[in-house]
Coordinates of N, CA and C in Angstrom, one line a residue:
X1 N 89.7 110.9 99.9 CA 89.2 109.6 100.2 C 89.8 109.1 101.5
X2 N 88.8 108.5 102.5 CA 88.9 107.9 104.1 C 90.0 106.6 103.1
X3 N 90.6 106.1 104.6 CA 91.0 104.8 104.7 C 89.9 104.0 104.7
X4 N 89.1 104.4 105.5 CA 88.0 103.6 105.6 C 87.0 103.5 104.0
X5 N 86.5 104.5 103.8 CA 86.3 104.2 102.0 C 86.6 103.5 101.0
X6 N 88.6 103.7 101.0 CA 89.1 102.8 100.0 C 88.9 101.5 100.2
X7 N 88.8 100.6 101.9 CA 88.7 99.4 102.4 C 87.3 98.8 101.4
X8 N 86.4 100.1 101.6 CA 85.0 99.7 101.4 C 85.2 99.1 100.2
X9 N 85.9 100.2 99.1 CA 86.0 100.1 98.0 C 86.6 98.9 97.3
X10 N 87.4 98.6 98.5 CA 88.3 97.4 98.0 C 87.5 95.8 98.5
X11 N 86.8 95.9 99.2 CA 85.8 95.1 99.6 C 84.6 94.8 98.6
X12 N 84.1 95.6 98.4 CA 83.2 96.0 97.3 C 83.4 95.3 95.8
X13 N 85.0 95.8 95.4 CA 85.3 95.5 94.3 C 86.2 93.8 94.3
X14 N 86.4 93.1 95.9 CA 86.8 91.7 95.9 C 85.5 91.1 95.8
X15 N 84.3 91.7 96.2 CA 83.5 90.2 96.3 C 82.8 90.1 95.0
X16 N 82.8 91.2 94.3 CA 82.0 91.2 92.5 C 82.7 90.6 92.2
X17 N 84.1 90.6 92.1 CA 85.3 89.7 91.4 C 84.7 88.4 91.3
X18 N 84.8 88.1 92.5 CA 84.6 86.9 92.8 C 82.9 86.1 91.9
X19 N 82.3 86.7 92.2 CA 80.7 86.5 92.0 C 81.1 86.9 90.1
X20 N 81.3 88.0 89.7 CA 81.7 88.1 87.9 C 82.3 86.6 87.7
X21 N 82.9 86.8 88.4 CA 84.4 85.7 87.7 C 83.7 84.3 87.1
X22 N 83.3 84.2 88.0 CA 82.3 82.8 88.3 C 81.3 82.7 87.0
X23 N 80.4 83.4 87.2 CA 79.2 83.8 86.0 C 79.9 84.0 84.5
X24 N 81.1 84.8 84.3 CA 82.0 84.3 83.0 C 82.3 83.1 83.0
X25 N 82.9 82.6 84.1 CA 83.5 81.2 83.9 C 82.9 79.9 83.4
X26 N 81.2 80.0 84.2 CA 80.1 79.3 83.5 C 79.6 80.0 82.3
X27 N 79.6 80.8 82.0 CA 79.3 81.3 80.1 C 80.2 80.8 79.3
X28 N 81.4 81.2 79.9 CA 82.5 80.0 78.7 C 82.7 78.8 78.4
X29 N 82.5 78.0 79.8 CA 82.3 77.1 79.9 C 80.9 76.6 78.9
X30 N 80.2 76.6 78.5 CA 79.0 77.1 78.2 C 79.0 76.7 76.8
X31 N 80.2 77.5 76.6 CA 80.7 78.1 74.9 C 82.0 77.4 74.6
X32 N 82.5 76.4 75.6 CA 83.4 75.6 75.0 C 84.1 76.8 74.8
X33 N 84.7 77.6 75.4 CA 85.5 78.5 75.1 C 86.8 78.3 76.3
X34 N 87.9 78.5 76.1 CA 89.2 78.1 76.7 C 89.6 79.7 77.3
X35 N 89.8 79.2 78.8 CA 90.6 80.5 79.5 C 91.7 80.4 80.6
X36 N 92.0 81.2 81.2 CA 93.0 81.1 82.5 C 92.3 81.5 83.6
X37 N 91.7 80.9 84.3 CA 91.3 81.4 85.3 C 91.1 82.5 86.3
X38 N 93.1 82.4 86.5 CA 93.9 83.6 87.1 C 93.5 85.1 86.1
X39 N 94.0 85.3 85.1 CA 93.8 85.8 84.4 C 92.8 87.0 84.1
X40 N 91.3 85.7 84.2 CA 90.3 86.3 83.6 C 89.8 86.8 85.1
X41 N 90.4 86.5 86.2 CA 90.0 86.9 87.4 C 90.7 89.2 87.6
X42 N 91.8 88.7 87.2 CA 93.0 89.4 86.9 C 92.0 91.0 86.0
X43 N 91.5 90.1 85.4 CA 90.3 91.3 84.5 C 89.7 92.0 84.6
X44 N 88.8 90.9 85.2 CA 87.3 91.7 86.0 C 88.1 92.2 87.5
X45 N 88.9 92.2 87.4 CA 89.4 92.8 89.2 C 89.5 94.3 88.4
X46 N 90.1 94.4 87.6 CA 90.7 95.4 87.2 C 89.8 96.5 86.9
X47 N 88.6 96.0 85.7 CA 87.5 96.2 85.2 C 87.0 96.9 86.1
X48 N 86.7 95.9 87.3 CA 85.3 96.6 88.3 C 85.7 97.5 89.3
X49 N 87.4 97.7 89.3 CA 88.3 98.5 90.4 C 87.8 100.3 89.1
X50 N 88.3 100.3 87.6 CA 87.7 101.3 87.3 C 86.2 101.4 87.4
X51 N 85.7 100.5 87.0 CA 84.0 101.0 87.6 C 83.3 101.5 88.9
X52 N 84.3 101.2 90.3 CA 83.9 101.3 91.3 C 84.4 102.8 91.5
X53 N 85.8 102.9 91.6 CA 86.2 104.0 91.1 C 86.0 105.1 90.7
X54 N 85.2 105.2 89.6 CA 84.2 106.4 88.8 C 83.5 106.3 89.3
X55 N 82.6 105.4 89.9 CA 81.1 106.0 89.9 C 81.4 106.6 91.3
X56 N 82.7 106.0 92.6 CA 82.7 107.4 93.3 C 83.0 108.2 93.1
X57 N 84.2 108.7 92.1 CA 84.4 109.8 92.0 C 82.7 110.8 91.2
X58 N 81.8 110.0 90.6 CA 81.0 110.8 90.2 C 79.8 111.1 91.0
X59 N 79.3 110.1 92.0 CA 78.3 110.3 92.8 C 79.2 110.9 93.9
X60 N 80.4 111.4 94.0 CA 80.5 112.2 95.4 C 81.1 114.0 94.9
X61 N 81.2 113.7 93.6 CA 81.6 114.9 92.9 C 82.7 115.5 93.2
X62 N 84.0 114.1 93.3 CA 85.4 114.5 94.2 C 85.9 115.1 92.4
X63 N 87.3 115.7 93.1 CA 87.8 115.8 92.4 C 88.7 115.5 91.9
X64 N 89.0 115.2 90.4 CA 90.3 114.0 90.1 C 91.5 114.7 89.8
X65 N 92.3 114.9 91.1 CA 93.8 115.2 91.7 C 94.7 114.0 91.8
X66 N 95.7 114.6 92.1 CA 97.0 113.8 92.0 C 96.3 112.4 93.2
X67 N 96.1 113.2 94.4 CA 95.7 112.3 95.3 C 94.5 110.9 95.3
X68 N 94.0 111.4 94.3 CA 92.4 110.6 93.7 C 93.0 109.5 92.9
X69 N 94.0 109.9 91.9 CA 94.7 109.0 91.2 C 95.6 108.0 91.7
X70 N 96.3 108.2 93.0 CA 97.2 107.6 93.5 C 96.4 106.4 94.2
X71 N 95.2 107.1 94.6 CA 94.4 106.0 95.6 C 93.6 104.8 94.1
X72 N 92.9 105.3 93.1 CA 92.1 104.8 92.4 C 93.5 103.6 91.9
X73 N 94.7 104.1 91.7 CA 95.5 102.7 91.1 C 96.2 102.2 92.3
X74 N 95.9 102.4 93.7 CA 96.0 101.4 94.7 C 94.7 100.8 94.3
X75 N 94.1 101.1 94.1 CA 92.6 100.1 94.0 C 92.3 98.9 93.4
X76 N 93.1 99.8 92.3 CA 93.5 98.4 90.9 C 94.3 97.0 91.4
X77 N 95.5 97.7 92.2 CA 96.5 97.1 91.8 C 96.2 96.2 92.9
X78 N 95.4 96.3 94.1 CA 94.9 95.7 95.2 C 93.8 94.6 94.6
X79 N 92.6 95.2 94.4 CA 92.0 94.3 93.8 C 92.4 92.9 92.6
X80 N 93.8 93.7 91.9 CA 94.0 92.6 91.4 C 94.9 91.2 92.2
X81 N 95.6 91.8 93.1 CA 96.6 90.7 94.1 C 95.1 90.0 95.0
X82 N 93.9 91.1 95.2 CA 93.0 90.0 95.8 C 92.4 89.3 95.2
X83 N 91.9 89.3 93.9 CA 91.7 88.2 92.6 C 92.8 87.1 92.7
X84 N 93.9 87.6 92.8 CA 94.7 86.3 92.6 C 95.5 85.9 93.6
X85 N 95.6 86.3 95.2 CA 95.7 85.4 96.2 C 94.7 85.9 97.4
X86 N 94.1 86.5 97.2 CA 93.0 86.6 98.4 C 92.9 87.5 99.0
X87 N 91.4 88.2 99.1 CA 91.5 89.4 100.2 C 91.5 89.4 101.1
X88 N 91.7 88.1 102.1 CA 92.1 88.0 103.2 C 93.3 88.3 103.4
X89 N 94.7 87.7 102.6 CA 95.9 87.6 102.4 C 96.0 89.2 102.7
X90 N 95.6 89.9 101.6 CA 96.0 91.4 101.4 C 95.3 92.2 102.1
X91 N 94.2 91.9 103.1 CA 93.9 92.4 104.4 C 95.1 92.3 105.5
X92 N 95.1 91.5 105.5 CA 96.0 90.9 106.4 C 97.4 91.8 106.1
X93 N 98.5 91.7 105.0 CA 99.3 92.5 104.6 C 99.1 93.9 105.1
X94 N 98.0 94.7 104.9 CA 97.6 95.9 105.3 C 97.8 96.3 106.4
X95 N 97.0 95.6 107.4 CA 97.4 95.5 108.9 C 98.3 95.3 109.5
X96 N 99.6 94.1 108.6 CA 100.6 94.5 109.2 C 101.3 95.6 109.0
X97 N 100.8 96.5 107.9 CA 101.9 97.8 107.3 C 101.3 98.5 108.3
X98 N 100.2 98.8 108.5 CA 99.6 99.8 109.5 C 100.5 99.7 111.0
X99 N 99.7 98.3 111.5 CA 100.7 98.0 112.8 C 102.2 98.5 112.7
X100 N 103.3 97.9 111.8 CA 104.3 98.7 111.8 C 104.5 100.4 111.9
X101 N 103.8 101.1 110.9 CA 103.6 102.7 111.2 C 103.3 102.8 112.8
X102 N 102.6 102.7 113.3 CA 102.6 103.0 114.4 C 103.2 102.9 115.8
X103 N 104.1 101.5 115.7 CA 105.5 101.7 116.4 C 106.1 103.1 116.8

């Protein structure tokens, strides 16, 4: 998996976050039902990081190696810091790790 891919991937799986989160939050709301915001953000990041996840590994017919797994729980663990402070924030973070490597 590209750099460029996982971006996609993590792009992909911040803006559903965002758009799910929302559409639960008015169904509970809905239902008088009590949540955390953060949380339930925290969820569906996680949720949709395995859903995005699989369906590349299935529609590109990669194979699930050490390397596939390392990237798939950067995925998670990304989409969930972008659920709960921003994918700009953690774009931004990125670029500076990048920019440093290359020094």
């Amino acid at each position: 998996m590209t750099l460029e891919i996982f971006l996609m991937m993590l792009l992909v799986v911040s803006t559903l976050t965002g758009l799910v989160t929302e559409a639960l939050k008015i169904w509970l709301d809905e239902h008088k039902k009590a949540y955390c915001s953060n949380t339930l953000a925290g969820y569906v990041a996680v949720v949709l990081s395995v859903a995005v996840g699989g369906a590349y590994t299935v529609m590109t017919e990669a194979a699930m190696n050490q390397k596939m797994a390392v990237c798939l729980i950067a995925l998670m663990l990304l989409s969930w810091l972008s659920a709960m402070i921003g994918y700009d924030k953690v774009m931004q973070a990125i670029a500076q790790i990048r920019g440093k490597k290359e020094d």
